[in-house]
Structure formats: C-alpha cells, structure tokens
CSV table of C-alpha atoms and ligand atoms in Angstrom, one decimal:
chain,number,residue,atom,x,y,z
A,29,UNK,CA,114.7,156.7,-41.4
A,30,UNK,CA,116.4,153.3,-41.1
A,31,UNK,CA,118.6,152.4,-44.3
A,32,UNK,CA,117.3,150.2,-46.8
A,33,UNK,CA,118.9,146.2,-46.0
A,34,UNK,CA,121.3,145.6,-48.7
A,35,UNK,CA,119.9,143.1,-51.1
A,36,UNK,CA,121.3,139.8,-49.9
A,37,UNK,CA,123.5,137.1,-52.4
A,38,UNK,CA,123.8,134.3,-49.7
A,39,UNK,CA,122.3,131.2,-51.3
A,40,UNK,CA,120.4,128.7,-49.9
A,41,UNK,CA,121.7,125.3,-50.0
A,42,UNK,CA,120.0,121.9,-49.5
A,43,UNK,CA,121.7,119.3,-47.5
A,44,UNK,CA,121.6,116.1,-45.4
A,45,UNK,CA,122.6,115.6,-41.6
A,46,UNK,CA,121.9,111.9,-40.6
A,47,UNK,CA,119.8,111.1,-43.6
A,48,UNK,CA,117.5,114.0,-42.8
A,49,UNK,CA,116.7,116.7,-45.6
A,50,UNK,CA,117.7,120.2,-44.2
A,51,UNK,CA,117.9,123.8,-45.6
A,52,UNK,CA,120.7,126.2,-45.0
A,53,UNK,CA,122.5,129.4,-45.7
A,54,UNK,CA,125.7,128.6,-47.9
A,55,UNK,CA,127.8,131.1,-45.6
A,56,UNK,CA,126.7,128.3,-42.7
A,57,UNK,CA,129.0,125.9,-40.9
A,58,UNK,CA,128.0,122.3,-40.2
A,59,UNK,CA,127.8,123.2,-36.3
A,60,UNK,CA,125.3,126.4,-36.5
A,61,UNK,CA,123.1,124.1,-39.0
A,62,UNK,CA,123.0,121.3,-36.7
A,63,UNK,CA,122.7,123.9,-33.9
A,64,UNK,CA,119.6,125.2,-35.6
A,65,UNK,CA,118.1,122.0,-36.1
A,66,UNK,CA,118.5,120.4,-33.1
A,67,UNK,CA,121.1,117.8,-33.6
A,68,UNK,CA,123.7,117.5,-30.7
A,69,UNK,CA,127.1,118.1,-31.8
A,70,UNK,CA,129.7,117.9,-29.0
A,71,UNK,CA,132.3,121.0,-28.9
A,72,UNK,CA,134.7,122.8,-26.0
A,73,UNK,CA,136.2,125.2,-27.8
A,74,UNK,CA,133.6,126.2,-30.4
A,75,UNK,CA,131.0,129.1,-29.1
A,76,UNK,CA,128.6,130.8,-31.2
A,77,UNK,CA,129.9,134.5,-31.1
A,78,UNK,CA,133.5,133.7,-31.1
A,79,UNK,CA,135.5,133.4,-33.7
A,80,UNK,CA,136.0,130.0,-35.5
A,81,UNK,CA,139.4,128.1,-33.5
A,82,UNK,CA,139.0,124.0,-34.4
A,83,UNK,CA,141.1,123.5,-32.3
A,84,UNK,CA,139.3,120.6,-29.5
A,85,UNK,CA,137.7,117.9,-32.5
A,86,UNK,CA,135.0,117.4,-30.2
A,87,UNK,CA,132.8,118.6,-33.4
A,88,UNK,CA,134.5,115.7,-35.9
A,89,UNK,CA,131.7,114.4,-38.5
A,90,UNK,CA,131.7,112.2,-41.2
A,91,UNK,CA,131.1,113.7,-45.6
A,92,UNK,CA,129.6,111.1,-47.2
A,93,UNK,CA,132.2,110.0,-50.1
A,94,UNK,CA,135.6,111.6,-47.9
A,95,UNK,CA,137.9,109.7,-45.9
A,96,UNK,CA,138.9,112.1,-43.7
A,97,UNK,CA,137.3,113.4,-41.0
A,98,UNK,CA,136.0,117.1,-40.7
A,99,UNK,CA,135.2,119.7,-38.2
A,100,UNK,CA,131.4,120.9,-38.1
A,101,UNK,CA,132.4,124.1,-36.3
A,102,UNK,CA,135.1,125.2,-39.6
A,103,UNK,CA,133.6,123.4,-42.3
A,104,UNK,CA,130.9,125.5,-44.6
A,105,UNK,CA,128.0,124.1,-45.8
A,106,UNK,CA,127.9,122.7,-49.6
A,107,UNK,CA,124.9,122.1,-52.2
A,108,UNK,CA,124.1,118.2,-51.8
A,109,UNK,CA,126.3,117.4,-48.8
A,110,UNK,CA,125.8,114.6,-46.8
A,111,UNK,CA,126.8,115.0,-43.4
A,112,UNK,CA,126.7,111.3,-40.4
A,113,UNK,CA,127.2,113.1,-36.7
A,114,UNK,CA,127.1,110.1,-34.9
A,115,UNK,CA,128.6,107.1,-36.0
A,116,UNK,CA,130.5,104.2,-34.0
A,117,UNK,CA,134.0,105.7,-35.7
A,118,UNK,CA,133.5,109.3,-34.4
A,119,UNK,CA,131.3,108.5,-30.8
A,120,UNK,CA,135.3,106.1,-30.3
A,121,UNK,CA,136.9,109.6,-30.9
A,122,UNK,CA,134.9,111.8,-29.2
A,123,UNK,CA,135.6,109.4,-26.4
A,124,UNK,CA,139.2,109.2,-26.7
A,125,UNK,CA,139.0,112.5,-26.9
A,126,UNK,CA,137.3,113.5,-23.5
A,127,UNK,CA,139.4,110.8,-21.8
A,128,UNK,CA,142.6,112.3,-23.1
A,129,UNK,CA,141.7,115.8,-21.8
A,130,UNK,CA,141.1,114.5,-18.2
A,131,UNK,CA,144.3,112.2,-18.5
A,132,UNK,CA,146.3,115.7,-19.8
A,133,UNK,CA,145.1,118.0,-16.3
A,134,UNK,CA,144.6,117.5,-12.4
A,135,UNK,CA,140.5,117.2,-12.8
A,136,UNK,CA,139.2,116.1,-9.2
A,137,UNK,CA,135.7,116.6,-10.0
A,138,UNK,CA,134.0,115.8,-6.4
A,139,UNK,CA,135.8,118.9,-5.1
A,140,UNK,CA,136.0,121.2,-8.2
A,141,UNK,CA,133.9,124.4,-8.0
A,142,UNK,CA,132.3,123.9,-11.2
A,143,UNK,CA,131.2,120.1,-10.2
A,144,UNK,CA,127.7,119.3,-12.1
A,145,UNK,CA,127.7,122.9,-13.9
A,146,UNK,CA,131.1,121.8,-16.0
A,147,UNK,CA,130.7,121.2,-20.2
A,148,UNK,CA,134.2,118.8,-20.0
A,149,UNK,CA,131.9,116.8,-17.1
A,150,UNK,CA,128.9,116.8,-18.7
A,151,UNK,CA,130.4,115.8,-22.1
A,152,UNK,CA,132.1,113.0,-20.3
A,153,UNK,CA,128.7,111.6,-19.1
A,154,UNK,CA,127.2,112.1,-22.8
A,155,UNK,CA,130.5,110.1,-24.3
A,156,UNK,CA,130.2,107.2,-22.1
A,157,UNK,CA,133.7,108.2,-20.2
A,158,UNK,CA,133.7,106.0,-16.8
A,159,UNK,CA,136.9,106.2,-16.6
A,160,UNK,CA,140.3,107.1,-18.6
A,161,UNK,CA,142.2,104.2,-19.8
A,162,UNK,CA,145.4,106.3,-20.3
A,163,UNK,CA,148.0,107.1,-17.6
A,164,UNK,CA,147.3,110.2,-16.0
A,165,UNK,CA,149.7,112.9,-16.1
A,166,UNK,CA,149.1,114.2,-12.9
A,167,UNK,CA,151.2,117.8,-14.0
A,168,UNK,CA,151.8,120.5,-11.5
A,169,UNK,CA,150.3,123.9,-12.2
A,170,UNK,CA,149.5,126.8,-9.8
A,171,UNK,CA,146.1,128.3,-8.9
A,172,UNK,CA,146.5,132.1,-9.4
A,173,UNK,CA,144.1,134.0,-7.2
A,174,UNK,CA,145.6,137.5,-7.1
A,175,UNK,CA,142.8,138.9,-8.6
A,176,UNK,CA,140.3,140.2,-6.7
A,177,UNK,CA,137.2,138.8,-8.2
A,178,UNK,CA,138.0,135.8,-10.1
A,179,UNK,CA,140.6,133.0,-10.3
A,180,UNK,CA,142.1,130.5,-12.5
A,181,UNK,CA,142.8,127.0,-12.1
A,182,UNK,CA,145.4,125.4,-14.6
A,183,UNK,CA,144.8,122.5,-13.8
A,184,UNK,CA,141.0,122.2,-15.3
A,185,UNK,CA,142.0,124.0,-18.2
A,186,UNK,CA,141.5,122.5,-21.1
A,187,UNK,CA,143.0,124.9,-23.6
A,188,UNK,CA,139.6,125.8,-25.8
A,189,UNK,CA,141.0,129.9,-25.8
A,190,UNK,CA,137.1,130.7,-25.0
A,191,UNK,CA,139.0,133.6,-22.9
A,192,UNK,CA,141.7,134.6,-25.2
A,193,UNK,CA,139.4,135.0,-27.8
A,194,UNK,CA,136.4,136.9,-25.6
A,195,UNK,CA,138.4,138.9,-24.1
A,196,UNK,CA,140.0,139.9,-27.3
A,197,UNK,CA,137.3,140.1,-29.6
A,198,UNK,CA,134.0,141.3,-27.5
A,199,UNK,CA,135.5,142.8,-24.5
A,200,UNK,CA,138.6,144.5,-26.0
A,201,UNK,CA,140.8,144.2,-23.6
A,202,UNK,CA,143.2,141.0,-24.6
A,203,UNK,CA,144.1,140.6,-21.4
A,204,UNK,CA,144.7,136.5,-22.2
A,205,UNK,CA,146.8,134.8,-24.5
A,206,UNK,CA,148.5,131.7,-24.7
A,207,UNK,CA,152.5,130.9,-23.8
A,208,UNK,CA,154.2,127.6,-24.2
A,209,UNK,CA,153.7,124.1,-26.8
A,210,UNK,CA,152.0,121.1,-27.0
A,211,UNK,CA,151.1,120.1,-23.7
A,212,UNK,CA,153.0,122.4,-21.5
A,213,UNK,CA,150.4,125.4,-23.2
A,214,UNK,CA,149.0,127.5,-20.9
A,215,UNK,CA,147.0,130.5,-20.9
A,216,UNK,CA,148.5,133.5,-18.9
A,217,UNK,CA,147.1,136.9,-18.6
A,218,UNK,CA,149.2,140.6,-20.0
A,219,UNK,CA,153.1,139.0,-20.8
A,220,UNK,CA,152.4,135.6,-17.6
A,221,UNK,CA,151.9,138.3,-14.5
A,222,UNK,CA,149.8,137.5,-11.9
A,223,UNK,CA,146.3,138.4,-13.3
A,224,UNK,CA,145.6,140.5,-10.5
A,225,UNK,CA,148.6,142.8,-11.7
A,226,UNK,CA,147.2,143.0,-14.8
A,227,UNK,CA,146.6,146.5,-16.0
A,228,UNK,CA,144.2,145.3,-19.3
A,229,UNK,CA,141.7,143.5,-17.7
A,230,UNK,CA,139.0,145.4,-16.7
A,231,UNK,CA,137.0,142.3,-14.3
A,232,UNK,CA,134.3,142.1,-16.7
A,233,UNK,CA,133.9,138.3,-16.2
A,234,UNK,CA,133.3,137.7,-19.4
A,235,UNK,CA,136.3,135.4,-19.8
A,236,UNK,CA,134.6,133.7,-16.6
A,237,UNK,CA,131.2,132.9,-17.9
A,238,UNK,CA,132.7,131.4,-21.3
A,239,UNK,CA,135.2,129.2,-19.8
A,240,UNK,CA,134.2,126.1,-20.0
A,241,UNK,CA,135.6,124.5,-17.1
A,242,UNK,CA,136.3,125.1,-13.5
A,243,UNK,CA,139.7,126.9,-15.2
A,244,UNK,CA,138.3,130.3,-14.6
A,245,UNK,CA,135.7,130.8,-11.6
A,246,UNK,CA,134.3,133.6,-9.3
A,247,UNK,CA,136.4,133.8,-5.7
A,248,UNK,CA,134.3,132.7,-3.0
A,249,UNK,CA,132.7,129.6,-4.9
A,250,UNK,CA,132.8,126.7,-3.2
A,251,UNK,CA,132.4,122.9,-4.5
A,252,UNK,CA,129.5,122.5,-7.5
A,253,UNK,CA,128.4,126.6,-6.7
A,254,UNK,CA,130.0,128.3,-9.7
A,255,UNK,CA,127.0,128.1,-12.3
A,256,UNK,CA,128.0,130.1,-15.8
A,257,UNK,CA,125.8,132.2,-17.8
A,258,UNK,CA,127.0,132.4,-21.3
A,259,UNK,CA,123.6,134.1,-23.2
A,260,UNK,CA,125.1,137.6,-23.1
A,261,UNK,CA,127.8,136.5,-26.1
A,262,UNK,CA,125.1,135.9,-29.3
A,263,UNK,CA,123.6,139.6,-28.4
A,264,UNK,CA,127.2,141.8,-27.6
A,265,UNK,CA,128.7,139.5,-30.8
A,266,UNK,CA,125.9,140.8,-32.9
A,267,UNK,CA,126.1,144.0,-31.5
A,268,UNK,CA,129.8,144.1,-32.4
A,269,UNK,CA,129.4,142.6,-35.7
A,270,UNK,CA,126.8,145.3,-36.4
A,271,UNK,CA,128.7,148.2,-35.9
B,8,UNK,CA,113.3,85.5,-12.0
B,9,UNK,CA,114.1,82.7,-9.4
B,10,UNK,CA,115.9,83.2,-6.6
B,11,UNK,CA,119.9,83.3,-7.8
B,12,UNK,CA,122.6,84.3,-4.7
B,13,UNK,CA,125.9,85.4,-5.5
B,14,UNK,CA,129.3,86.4,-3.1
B,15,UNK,CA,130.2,89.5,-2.6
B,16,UNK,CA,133.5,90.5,-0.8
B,17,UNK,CA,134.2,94.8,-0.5
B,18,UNK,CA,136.9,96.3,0.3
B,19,UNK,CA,137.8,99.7,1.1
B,20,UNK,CA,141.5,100.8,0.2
B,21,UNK,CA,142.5,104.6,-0.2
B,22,UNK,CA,138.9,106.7,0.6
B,23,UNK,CA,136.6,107.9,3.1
B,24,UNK,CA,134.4,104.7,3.0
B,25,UNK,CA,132.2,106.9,1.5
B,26,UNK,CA,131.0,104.5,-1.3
B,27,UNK,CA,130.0,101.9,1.7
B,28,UNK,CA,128.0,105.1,3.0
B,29,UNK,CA,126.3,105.1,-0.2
B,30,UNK,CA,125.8,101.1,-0.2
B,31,UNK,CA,123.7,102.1,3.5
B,32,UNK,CA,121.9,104.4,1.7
B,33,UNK,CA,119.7,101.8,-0.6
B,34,UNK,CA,117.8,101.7,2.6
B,35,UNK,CA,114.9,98.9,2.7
B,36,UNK,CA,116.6,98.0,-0.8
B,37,UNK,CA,119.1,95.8,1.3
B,38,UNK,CA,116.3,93.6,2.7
B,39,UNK,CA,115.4,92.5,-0.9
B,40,UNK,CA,119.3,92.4,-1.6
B,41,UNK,CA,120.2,89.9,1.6
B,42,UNK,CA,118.1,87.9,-0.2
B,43,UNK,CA,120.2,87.5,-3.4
B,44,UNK,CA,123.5,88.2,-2.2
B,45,UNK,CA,126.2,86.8,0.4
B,46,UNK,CA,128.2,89.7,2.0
B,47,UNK,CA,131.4,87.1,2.6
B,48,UNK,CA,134.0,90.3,3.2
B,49,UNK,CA,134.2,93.5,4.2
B,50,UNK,CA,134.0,96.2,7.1
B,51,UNK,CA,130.6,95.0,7.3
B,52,UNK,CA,131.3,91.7,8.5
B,53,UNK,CA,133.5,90.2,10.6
B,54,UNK,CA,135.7,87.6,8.5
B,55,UNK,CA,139.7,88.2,7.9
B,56,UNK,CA,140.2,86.1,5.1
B,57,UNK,CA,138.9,86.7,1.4
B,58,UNK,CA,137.4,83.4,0.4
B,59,UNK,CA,139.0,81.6,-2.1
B,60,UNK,CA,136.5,81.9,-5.0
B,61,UNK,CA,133.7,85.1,-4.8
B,62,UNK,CA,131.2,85.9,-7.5
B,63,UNK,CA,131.3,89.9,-6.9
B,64,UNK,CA,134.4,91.9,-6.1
B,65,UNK,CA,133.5,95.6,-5.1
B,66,UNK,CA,136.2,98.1,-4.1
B,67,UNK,CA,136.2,101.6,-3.2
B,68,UNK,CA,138.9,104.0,-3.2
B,69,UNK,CA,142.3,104.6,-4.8
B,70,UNK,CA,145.5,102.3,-4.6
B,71,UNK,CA,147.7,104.9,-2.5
B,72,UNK,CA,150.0,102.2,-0.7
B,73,UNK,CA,151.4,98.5,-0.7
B,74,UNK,CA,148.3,97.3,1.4
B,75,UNK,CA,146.0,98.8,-1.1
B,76,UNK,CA,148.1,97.1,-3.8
B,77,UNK,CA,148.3,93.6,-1.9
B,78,UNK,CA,143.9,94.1,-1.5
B,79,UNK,CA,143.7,95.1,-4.8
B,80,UNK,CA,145.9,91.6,-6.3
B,81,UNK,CA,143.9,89.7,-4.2
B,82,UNK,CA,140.4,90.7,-5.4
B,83,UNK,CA,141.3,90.4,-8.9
B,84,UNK,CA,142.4,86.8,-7.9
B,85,UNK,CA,139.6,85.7,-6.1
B,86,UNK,CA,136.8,87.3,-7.6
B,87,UNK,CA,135.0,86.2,-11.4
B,88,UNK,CA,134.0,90.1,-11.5
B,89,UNK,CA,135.7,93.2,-10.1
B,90,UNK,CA,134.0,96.6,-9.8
B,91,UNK,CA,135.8,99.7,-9.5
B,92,UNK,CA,133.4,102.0,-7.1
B,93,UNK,CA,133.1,105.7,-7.0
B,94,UNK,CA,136.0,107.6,-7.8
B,95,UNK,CA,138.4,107.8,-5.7
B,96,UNK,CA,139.1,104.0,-7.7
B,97,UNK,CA,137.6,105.0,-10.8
B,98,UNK,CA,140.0,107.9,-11.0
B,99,UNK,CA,142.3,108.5,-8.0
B,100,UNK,CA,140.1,111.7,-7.1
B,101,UNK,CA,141.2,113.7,-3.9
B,102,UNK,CA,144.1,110.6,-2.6
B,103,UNK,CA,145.5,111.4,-6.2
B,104,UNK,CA,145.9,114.9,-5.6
B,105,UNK,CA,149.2,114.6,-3.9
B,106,UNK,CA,150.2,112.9,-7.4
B,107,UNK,CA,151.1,116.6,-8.6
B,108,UNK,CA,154.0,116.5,-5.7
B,109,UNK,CA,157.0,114.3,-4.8
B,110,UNK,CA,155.9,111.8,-2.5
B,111,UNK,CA,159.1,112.9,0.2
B,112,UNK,CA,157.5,116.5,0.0
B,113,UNK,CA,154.1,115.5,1.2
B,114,UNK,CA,155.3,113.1,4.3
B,115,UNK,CA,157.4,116.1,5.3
B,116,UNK,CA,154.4,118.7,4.6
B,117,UNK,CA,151.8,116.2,6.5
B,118,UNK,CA,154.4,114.6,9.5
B,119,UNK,CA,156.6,117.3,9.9
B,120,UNK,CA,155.9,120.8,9.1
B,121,UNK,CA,152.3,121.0,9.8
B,122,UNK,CA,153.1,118.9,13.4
B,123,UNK,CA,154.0,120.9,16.9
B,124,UNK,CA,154.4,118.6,19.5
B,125,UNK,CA,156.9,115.3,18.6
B,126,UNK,CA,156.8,115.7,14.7
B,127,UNK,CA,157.7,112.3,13.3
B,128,UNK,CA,157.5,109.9,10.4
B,129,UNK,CA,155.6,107.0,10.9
B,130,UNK,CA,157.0,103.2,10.1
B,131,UNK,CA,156.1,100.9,12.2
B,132,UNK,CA,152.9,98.9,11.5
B,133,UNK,CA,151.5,101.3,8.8
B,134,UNK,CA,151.6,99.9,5.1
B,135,UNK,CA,154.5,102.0,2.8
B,136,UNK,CA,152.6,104.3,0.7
B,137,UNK,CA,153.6,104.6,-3.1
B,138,UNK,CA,154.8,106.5,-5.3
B,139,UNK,CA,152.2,107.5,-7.3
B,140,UNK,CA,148.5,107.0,-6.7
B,141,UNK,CA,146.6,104.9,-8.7
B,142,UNK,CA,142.9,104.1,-9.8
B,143,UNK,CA,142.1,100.7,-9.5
B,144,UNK,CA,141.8,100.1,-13.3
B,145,UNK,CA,146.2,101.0,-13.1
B,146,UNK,CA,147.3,98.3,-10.9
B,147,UNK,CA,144.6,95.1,-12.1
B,148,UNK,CA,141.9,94.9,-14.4
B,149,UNK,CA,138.2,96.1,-13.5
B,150,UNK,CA,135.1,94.9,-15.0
B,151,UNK,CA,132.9,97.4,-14.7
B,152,UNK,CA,133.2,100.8,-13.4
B,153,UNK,CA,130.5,103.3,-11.5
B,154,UNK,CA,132.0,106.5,-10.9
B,155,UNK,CA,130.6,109.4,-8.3
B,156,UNK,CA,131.5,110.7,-5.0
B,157,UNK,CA,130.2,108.9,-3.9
B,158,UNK,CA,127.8,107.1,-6.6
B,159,UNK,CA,124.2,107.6,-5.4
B,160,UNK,CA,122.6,104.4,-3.8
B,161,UNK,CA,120.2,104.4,-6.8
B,162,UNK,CA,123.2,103.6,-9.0
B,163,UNK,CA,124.7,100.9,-6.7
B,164,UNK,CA,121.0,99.3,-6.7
B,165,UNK,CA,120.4,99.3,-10.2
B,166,UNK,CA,124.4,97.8,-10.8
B,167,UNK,CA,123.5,94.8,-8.3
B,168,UNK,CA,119.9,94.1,-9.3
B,169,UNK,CA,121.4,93.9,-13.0
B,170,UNK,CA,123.9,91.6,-11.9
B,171,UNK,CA,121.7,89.5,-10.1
B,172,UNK,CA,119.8,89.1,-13.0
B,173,UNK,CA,122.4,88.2,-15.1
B,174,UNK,CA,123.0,91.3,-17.4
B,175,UNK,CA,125.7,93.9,-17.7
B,176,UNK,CA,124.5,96.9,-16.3
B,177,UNK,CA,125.1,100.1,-17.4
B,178,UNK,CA,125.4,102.7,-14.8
B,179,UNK,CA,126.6,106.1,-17.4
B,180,UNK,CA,122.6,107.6,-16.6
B,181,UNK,CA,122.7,107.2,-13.0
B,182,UNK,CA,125.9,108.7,-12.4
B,183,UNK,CA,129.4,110.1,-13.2
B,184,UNK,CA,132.5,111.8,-12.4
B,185,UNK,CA,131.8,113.7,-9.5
B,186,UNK,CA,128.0,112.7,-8.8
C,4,LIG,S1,136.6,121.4,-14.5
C,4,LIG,FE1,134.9,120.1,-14.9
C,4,LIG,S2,135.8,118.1,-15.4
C,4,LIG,FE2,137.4,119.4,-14.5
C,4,LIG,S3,137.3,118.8,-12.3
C,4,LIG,FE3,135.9,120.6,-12.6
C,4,LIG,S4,133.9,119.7,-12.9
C,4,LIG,FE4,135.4,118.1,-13.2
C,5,LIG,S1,137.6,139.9,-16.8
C,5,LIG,FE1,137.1,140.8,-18.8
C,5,LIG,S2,138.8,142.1,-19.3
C,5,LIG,FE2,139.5,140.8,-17.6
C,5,LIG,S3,140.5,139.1,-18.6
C,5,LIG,FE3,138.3,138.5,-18.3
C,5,LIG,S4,137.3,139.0,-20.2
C,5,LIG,FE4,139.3,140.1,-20.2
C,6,LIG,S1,140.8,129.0,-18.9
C,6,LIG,FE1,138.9,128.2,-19.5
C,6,LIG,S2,138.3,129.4,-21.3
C,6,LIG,FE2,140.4,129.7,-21.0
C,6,LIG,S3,141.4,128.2,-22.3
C,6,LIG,FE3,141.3,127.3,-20.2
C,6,LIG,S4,139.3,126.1,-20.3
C,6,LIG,FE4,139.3,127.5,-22.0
C-alpha cells in the first residue's frame, strides 16, 4: 500500500520576472522559476540536480528596489518580488563575463572536440562575444589521457565543479575535487594522480556528460564529435533525493 | 539602392587562407559583388603596393611575426574600416597555440628535433616571428569583427552587402567562434 504524501507547508508565492505575473513555490530559486517559465537565464555552473555552487554569475539578475546584484541559481523566491533578467547592466556583465573565461584558458574552438556542441561557445554566440577585449593569458596546462575511456583538457575548463559535485553527490564516488587558488584552480581527480590511476572512479561518465566544456570528453572524439547528454541527472537526482 | 563602389584591399597574415577560401565560396554572389566593390589588394590580384587611401580593410589570420605586424600597421593606416576575419585574427586560434610555450622551445621543436636530414634554423629572407601571437584587435584597432573557421560565405555576404549599403552589419547570427 503506498504511504499517504505528507501534507505539504510550502507556500505559493506570487511574483514578477520582466514585468510578467508568475506563480511559484516559496522553496523555489529565481533560476528553476524562470526555468519553468521559459525565460532564458544564462548559467555554467548551475545544473538542475546538483547542488546549488554560485559560483560562475552567469545567472546575475536585477530585485527591483536593491542595488546589488543577485544570483537566480541561490536566491529563493519571495512574496511580491520583482525580478529584470535582461537589462543593458547585466547583458554588459554577462558579456564580460564569457569574455573573461575565454581570456583565463587556451579555448581554440575550430579544433576543440566539443566545437558547436559546447554551453561556454554557445553562450558566447547568445552574449554577443566576437571577440575578447582582454589580453589572453595563454597558461600552460596538460591534457591528461591516462584514462582509458575519457580525458580531460585543462585548458577548456572553466571551473563550474559540474564534476566534483556529480561525481560526489549522484555517483558516489568523489573521484574530483579541486586543488589550487584563484586562477591557478584546477580540478584533479583522487589527491592530483593521473585519473587513469585513480582507484575511485568507476568510468561512469557522468562527470563527462555534465561538463560543460570540451574539459572532460570521451577518447577517440575528434573535432565538433563529442555531443553531451545530460537528461539522466533530473531522474537519478530525484531518485537520490527520494530515498 | 544606386550603384555605390567601395576599395577593398585583403590581406592574409598568420592562417591557412582559409577565410579567402570562404570569400570563393559566395559563388555567383561575387558577380553582383564586382559590381560594388574594387578588389585593389590581395592574393587575388596582382598589385604590390596597398594604395594610399581604401574604403574596406579585410584581414585574415593572426599577427605571428614582424611582417604580420608591418601588414597589420599598414591596413589600419590606409584603410577608413578594418575587419578582423575569422579567427585565427579574431582570436589567435591554432597560430596562438604555441602561445602556451617559449617561443625558443617551439623553433627548436619545429627546426630541429622533429628534422633528420640538415636540421636548421631559418634566417635569411623569412620575417622574425614574435614573441607572443596576437589577434588582430592586440596590435591596431578593428572595426568590426566576424569570427569562424573559417566564417561561412553566407556571413562574409551579408557583412559586404550591409556595408555596401551603408549600415553596420551585424554578423553574431551567422556565425561565431569556431563556425
Ligand atoms: S570548450 Fe567550448 S569554448 Fe572552449 S574551445 Fe571547446 S568549443 Fe570552444
Ligand atoms: S567517470 Fe564517474 S566515477 Fe569516474 S570521475 Fe567521472 S563521475 Fe566520477
Ligand atoms: S572539467 Fe568540466 S565540469 Fe569539471 S570544472 Fe571543468 S568545465 Fe566544469
């Protein structure tokens, strides 16, 4: 006999978004109401299913009567909010932005395995990036292909954690974390060993599909052939949650 | 519309002429073009010398040594507007990838170690290459940029025909990084 469903307490809110009357759950974000309804919000390192990071401000909106600027993806949802997604002030961050993350990393695009299937290329496009008006950095980072099925790419990483936190949270493993500061992060699998050493992972792929980037890929892709599929994460994070 | 020409002088510095592949590409396109525009430079005609005044500057690839530098000086003298074309000048693409060495380690990598027979560094009659690649927009300033690799001739079309006409195109929806 399946249990009775615990009466529920979440409220329901009412709310703006771009002048536009919206319901929502008060245990919401910004990003899933927007989500839900529709209204593009740019993010890298927000994904429904993981946990909440805010760490890339690609999600930055405007409160009506706040100065400062908030993140959709770690901001809840609040009786008579009034929330602008897409003014001139945040379209020039969310530009700076993007340009800032291909100035930070070695992103060659035309021969990059993830070229027209990439969220940092495609939010590039949707920004209005044509080009980066800061100095490159032009870094030097390895390519680590000791594993047998997949490889990583520092240099089109752009730090979002969609791994460490997958791996972690819906896999189990927590093969990933992340070593270093500011701009010398990096991600490196068990304590920086080659992640084909590693004796946590178990080649799921999970981290794979999530990453955003070219960063994490299958071998034997070749230029624009490694397409993700990210719609297992809602169901095995529901799953999870359930449990 | 009536029947407004304008100069054009191209240039190809640090790339596989790729972009000028592209410009090929606009197919019977060029017939209505030629009828707008004056090619007066570049490796599709004969001349030397970049005239001294030019209503279109279009340059493909990345500035990788002091020739590309000298080209790139030169354009942005000469010419009322400058377009950066495809990436390889819109963002250094692959020429940039040595960027992530020293320069000495790649002329030993590509003249010595990878070389059997009489391994040697050339100097004479070859253009110094430079430190650090650059895009275009790092050594002069660019008026308008159309990335892709190379950007589709539907994107070059639409950039001149807009330009023709007298308006500031905008190529974002035809193109991008990578394209
Ligand atoms: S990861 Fe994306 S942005 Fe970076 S080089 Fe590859 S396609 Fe371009
Ligand atoms: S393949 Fe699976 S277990 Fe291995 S690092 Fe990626 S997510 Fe973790
Ligand atoms: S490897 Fe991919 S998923 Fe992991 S932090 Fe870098 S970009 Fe994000």
């Amino acid at each position: 006999m399946p249990l009775p469903t615990p009466q529920s307490s979440v409220r329901v809110v009412t709310m703006k978004v771009n002048g536009l009357d919206l319901s929502a759950r008060e245990d919401e974000t910004i990003i899933e109401v927007c989500r839900e309804n529709q209204i593009p919000i740019p993010s890298l390192c927000y994904l429904d299913g993981l946990s909440i990071l805010g760490g890339c401000r690609l999600c930055l909106v405007e409160l009506e009567g706040q100065n400062r600027l908030f993140a959709a993806c770690s901001t809840r949802v609040a009786e008579g909010m009034r929330v602008v997604t897409n003014s001139e002030r945040l379209r020039h961050y969310r530009r700076t932005i993007v340009e800032l993350l291909f100035a930070e990393r070695n992103h060659v695009c035309s021969v990059c395995v993830s070229n027209g299937h990439c969220e940092l290329q495609n939010l590039a496009q949707g920004c209005g990036v044509n080009h980066v008006r800061m100095p490159y950095r032009y870094p030097h980072y390895e390519v680590d292909s000791s594993h047998e099925m997949f490889r990583v790419d520092h240099n089109r990483c752009v730090l979002c954690t969609r791994c460490v936190r997958v791996c972690d949270e819906i896999e189990g493993a927590h093969t990933w974390d992340v070593m270093g500061r500011g701009s010398d992060c990096q991600v490196i699998t068990d304590l920086a060993r080659p992640w084909g050493d590693s004796n946590t992972c178990t080649s799921c792929g999970k981290c794979v599909q999530v990453c955003p980037t070219g960063a994490l890929v299958k071998q034997g892709t070749s230029a624009g052939e490694m397409v993700k599929d990210q719609s297992f994460l809602p169901i095995l994070a529901r799953r999870r949650h359930l449990r | 519309m009536g029947n407004p020409r304008i100069t054009v002088a191209t240039a190809w510095l640090d790339g596989c002429s790729g972009c000028h592949m592209s410009f090929l590409d606009m197919d019977e396109r060029l017939i209505e073009l030629a009828s707008h525009i004056d090619i007066v430079h570049g490796p599709l005609v004969d001349t030397k010398e970049l005239p001294a005044q030019v209503d279109l500057g279009i340059l493909e690839g990345s500035v990788s040594n002091d020739h590309d530098l000298a080209t790139a000086k030169a354009f942005r003298k000469h010419c009322k507007q400058l377009i950066s074309l495809g990436d390889c000048a819109v963002n250094g693409n692959v020429p940039a990838m040595r960027n992530a060495f020293k320069l000495d380690a790649v002329i030993e990598r590509a003249y010595r170690e990878n070389v059997d027979l009489n391994p040697q560094i050339p100097v004479d009659g070859v253009p110094r290459l430079r430190e650090v690649v650059l895009p275009l927009h790092g050594v002069v300033e660019v008026d308008l940029f159309v990335p892709g690799c190379p950007p589709p001739a539907d994107a070059i079309y639409y950039v001149l025909s807009e330009l023709i006409a007298g308006r500031t195109p905008d190529p974002n929806q035809l193109t991008r990084f990578g394209a």
